[in-house]
Amino acid sequence: MPITGVSELDKRLRLVWEKYTAGQTTAIDEIYDDIMPFCLKVCSRVSGKFVNPYDEEASIARLAILEAMARYEPDRGSILLFLAQVVKSRVLDHKRREKRWYTLPFSLLKQVENPVDRQADDDLLEILNDMDRKQEIEHLQLVLGDYGISFADLVASSPKHRKTREETRQIALLLAQTEELRQDLREKKMLPIKQLIELGRFKRKTLERYRKYIIASAIILAGDFPHIQPFILSRELSREGMEEPPSSLKV
């Protein structure tokens, strides 16, 4: 997928990287003023707030530039995409350590961005999100394997009706948010049906019929799956959705 408006910057960054790996460590200075604003935009979108050059996230981005230059390999594809991915990962690591997120509106970014440049960066970040979703799907596939659950099982067991989907979502939320139930699930790899009935007054028939779907939903909600969780929280993980996921979610 071509990235409109950033291909030239990608080419320039690649040339700088070639100089850098050849021992010209100061070559980064040739392009720093051009790539730093882009890195700040990545920081802003990951943090959910406007990031200026004096914020802590900006310092993280500067270190990420050096990391990207040291770790990049030609077979990784676009070096600009790789840089954005490293910046995004490091900011996420920082936020996870802080255990806090900001919710300032992205509309603030419009005050300092050129609309054309913003669209180009949005295209690049959408590719990043697609890659992250794919990685989460692959990880989820491995985790579910420990429970004897496949994606085919989820398609077969997904509730068809909205009311049932909402009920299973509530069960999964309770399971994910209750430490005792969550631990029981992890240790026994089985749905704690009896405890769920006692705590939530859910019907045994529903729990047994949609057991695999509920387990998978709870694992997603309780785990590190930020790109998949909206499909549960927005009540949109329907049978049809599992059969025809967006291209970025296919494994």
Coordinates of C-alpha atoms in Angstrom, one line a residue:
M1 CA 0.0 0.0 0.0
P2 CA 1.7 3.3 -1.1
I3 CA 2.1 6.0 1.6
T4 CA 1.1 9.2 -0.1
G5 CA 3.2 12.2 0.8
V6 CA 5.9 10.4 2.9
S7 CA 7.8 8.4 0.3
E8 CA 10.3 11.1 -0.2
L9 CA 11.0 11.4 3.5
D10 CA 11.4 7.6 3.6
K11 CA 14.0 7.7 0.8
R12 CA 15.9 10.4 2.5
L13 CA 15.9 8.6 5.9
R14 CA 17.1 5.5 4.1
L15 CA 20.1 7.4 2.7
V16 CA 20.9 8.8 6.2
W17 CA 20.6 5.3 7.6
E18 CA 23.2 4.0 5.1
K19 CA 25.6 6.8 6.2
Y20 CA 24.9 6.1 9.8
T21 CA 25.6 2.4 9.5
A22 CA 28.8 3.2 7.6
G23 CA 30.1 5.1 10.7
Q24 CA 28.8 8.6 10.1
T25 CA 26.8 8.9 13.3
T26 CA 26.2 12.6 12.8
A27 CA 24.3 11.9 9.6
I28 CA 21.1 11.9 11.6
D29 CA 21.5 15.7 12.0
E30 CA 20.8 16.0 8.2
I31 CA 17.2 14.8 8.6
Y32 CA 16.5 15.4 12.3
D33 CA 14.4 18.5 11.8
D34 CA 12.2 16.7 9.3
I35 CA 11.6 13.4 11.1
M36 CA 11.2 14.8 14.6
P37 CA 7.8 16.5 13.8
F38 CA 6.6 13.2 12.4
C39 CA 7.7 11.3 15.5
L40 CA 5.9 13.9 17.7
K41 CA 2.7 13.2 15.7
V42 CA 3.1 9.5 16.4
C43 CA 3.6 10.3 20.1
S44 CA 0.5 12.4 20.1
R45 CA -1.7 9.8 18.6
V46 CA -0.4 7.1 20.9
S47 CA -0.7 9.2 24.0
G48 CA -4.0 10.8 23.1
K49 CA -2.7 14.3 23.8
F50 CA -0.8 16.9 22.0
V51 CA 3.0 16.3 22.5
N52 CA 5.4 19.2 22.1
P53 CA 9.2 19.1 21.8
Y54 CA 9.6 19.7 25.6
D55 CA 7.4 16.8 26.8
E56 CA 8.7 13.6 28.2
E57 CA 7.3 11.7 25.1
A58 CA 9.5 13.8 22.9
S59 CA 12.6 12.6 24.8
I60 CA 11.4 9.1 24.3
A61 CA 11.0 9.7 20.6
R62 CA 14.6 11.0 20.3
L63 CA 15.9 7.8 21.9
A64 CA 13.6 5.8 19.6
I65 CA 15.2 7.5 16.5
L66 CA 18.6 6.2 17.6
E67 CA 17.2 2.8 18.4
A68 CA 15.5 2.6 15.0
M69 CA 18.7 3.6 13.2
A70 CA 20.6 0.9 15.1
R71 CA 18.1 -1.9 14.6
Y72 CA 16.8 -1.3 11.1
E73 CA 17.5 -3.8 8.5
P74 CA 16.7 -3.5 4.7
D75 CA 14.4 -6.5 4.7
R76 CA 12.1 -4.8 7.2
G77 CA 10.7 -2.6 4.4
S78 CA 10.0 1.1 4.9
I79 CA 12.5 2.6 7.3
L80 CA 10.0 5.4 8.1
L81 CA 7.4 2.8 9.0
F82 CA 9.9 1.0 11.2
L83 CA 10.8 4.3 12.9
A84 CA 7.1 5.0 13.6
Q85 CA 6.7 1.5 15.0
V86 CA 9.6 1.9 17.4
V87 CA 8.4 5.3 18.6
K88 CA 4.9 3.9 19.1
S89 CA 6.2 0.9 21.0
R90 CA 8.4 2.9 23.3
V91 CA 5.7 5.4 24.1
L92 CA 3.3 2.6 24.9
D93 CA 5.9 1.0 27.1
H94 CA 6.2 4.3 28.9
K95 CA 2.4 4.7 29.3
R96 CA 2.1 1.1 30.6
R97 CA 4.7 1.9 33.3
E98 CA 2.8 5.1 34.2
K99 CA -0.5 3.3 34.2
R100 CA -2.3 6.3 33.0
W101 CA -3.7 7.7 29.7
Y102 CA -4.6 11.1 28.5
T103 CA -7.9 11.9 26.9
L104 CA -7.4 15.4 25.4
P105 CA -9.2 15.6 22.0
F106 CA -7.2 15.0 18.8
S107 CA -8.8 18.2 17.4
L108 CA -6.0 20.1 19.2
L109 CA -3.6 18.7 16.7
K110 CA -5.4 20.5 13.9
Q111 CA -4.0 23.7 15.2
V112 CA -0.4 22.8 14.3
E113 CA -0.7 20.3 11.4
N114 CA -1.0 20.8 7.7
P115 CA -4.1 18.8 6.5
V116 CA -2.1 17.1 3.6
D117 CA 0.7 16.1 5.9
R118 CA -1.8 14.9 8.5
Q119 CA -3.5 12.6 6.0
A120 CA -0.2 11.2 4.9
D121 CA 0.8 10.4 8.5
D122 CA -2.7 9.0 9.1
D123 CA -2.1 6.6 6.2
L124 CA 1.2 5.5 7.7
L125 CA -0.3 5.1 11.2
E126 CA -3.2 3.1 9.9
I127 CA -0.6 0.6 8.5
L128 CA 1.0 0.5 11.9
N129 CA -2.4 -0.2 13.5
D130 CA -3.0 -3.0 11.0
M131 CA 0.3 -4.5 11.9
D132 CA -0.4 -4.3 15.6
R133 CA -3.8 -5.9 15.1
K134 CA -2.3 -8.7 13.1
Q135 CA 0.3 -9.3 15.9
E136 CA -2.4 -9.4 18.5
I137 CA -4.5 -11.8 16.5
E138 CA -1.5 -14.1 16.1
H139 CA -0.8 -13.9 19.9
L140 CA -4.5 -14.5 20.7
Q141 CA -4.4 -17.6 18.5
L142 CA -1.6 -19.0 20.6
V143 CA -3.2 -18.2 23.9
L144 CA -6.6 -19.7 22.8
G145 CA -4.7 -22.9 21.8
D146 CA -3.9 -23.5 25.4
Y147 CA -7.7 -23.6 26.1
G148 CA -8.4 -25.9 23.2
I149 CA -10.1 -23.1 21.3
S150 CA -9.6 -22.3 17.6
F151 CA -10.9 -19.4 15.5
A152 CA -13.2 -21.8 13.8
D153 CA -14.7 -22.6 17.2
L154 CA -15.4 -19.0 17.7
V155 CA -17.1 -18.6 14.4
A156 CA -19.3 -21.6 15.2
S157 CA -20.1 -20.6 18.7
S158 CA -20.6 -16.8 18.3
P159 CA -24.1 -15.7 19.3
K160 CA -26.3 -14.7 16.4
H161 CA -28.7 -12.4 18.2
R162 CA -27.9 -9.0 19.7
K163 CA -29.5 -9.8 23.1
T164 CA -27.4 -12.9 23.4
R165 CA -24.2 -11.1 22.4
E166 CA -24.8 -8.5 25.1
E167 CA -25.4 -11.2 27.7
T168 CA -22.2 -13.0 26.8
R169 CA -20.4 -9.7 26.8
Q170 CA -21.6 -9.0 30.3
I171 CA -20.5 -12.5 31.4
A172 CA -17.0 -12.0 29.8
L173 CA -16.7 -8.6 31.6
L174 CA -17.5 -10.1 34.9
L175 CA -15.0 -12.9 34.3
A176 CA -12.3 -10.5 33.2
Q177 CA -12.8 -8.1 36.1
T178 CA -13.1 -10.6 38.9
E179 CA -9.7 -11.7 40.1
E180 CA -10.8 -15.0 41.6
L181 CA -12.7 -16.0 38.5
R182 CA -9.9 -14.8 36.2
Q183 CA -7.3 -16.8 38.1
D184 CA -9.6 -19.9 38.1
L185 CA -9.9 -19.6 34.4
R186 CA -6.2 -19.4 33.8
E187 CA -5.3 -22.3 36.1
K188 CA -8.0 -24.7 35.1
K189 CA -8.5 -23.6 31.5
M190 CA -12.2 -24.1 32.0
L191 CA -15.2 -21.7 32.4
P192 CA -16.1 -21.4 36.1
I193 CA -19.8 -22.0 35.3
K194 CA -21.0 -22.6 38.9
Q195 CA -19.3 -19.4 40.3
L196 CA -20.7 -17.3 37.4
I197 CA -24.2 -18.6 38.0
E198 CA -23.9 -17.7 41.7
L199 CA -22.4 -14.2 41.1
G200 CA -24.3 -13.1 38.0
R201 CA -27.4 -15.2 38.0
F202 CA -26.6 -16.2 34.4
K203 CA -28.4 -19.2 32.8
R204 CA -26.4 -22.4 32.7
K205 CA -27.6 -23.0 29.1
T206 CA -26.1 -19.8 27.9
L207 CA -22.8 -20.4 29.7
E208 CA -22.5 -23.9 28.3
R209 CA -23.6 -23.1 24.8
Y210 CA -21.3 -20.1 24.4
R211 CA -18.5 -21.3 26.6
K212 CA -15.7 -20.9 24.1
Y213 CA -16.9 -17.5 22.9
I214 CA -17.1 -16.3 26.5
I215 CA -13.7 -17.6 27.4
A216 CA -12.1 -15.9 24.3
S217 CA -13.9 -12.6 25.1
A218 CA -12.7 -12.7 28.7
I219 CA -9.1 -13.4 27.6
I220 CA -9.2 -10.5 25.2
L221 CA -10.7 -8.1 27.8
A222 CA -8.3 -9.1 30.5
G223 CA -5.2 -9.3 28.4
D224 CA -3.0 -6.9 26.4
F225 CA -5.1 -6.7 23.3
P226 CA -5.9 -3.0 22.9
H227 CA -6.6 -3.4 19.1
I228 CA -9.0 -6.3 19.5
Q229 CA -10.8 -5.2 22.7
P230 CA -13.1 -2.7 20.9
F231 CA -14.7 -5.6 19.0
I232 CA -15.9 -6.8 22.4
L233 CA -16.6 -3.5 24.1
S234 CA -18.5 -2.1 21.2
R235 CA -20.7 -5.2 21.0
E236 CA -19.6 -5.8 17.4
L237 CA -17.9 -9.2 17.7
S238 CA -20.8 -10.9 15.9
R239 CA -20.9 -14.2 14.0
E240 CA -20.8 -12.3 10.8
G241 CA -17.8 -10.2 12.0
M242 CA -15.8 -13.3 12.8
E243 CA -16.5 -14.8 9.4
E244 CA -15.5 -11.7 7.5
P245 CA -13.0 -9.7 9.6
P246 CA -11.2 -6.6 8.2
S247 CA -8.2 -7.7 6.1
S248 CA -5.8 -6.5 8.8
L249 CA -7.4 -9.0 11.3
K250 CA -7.0 -12.1 9.1
V251 CA -4.3 -14.5 10.0

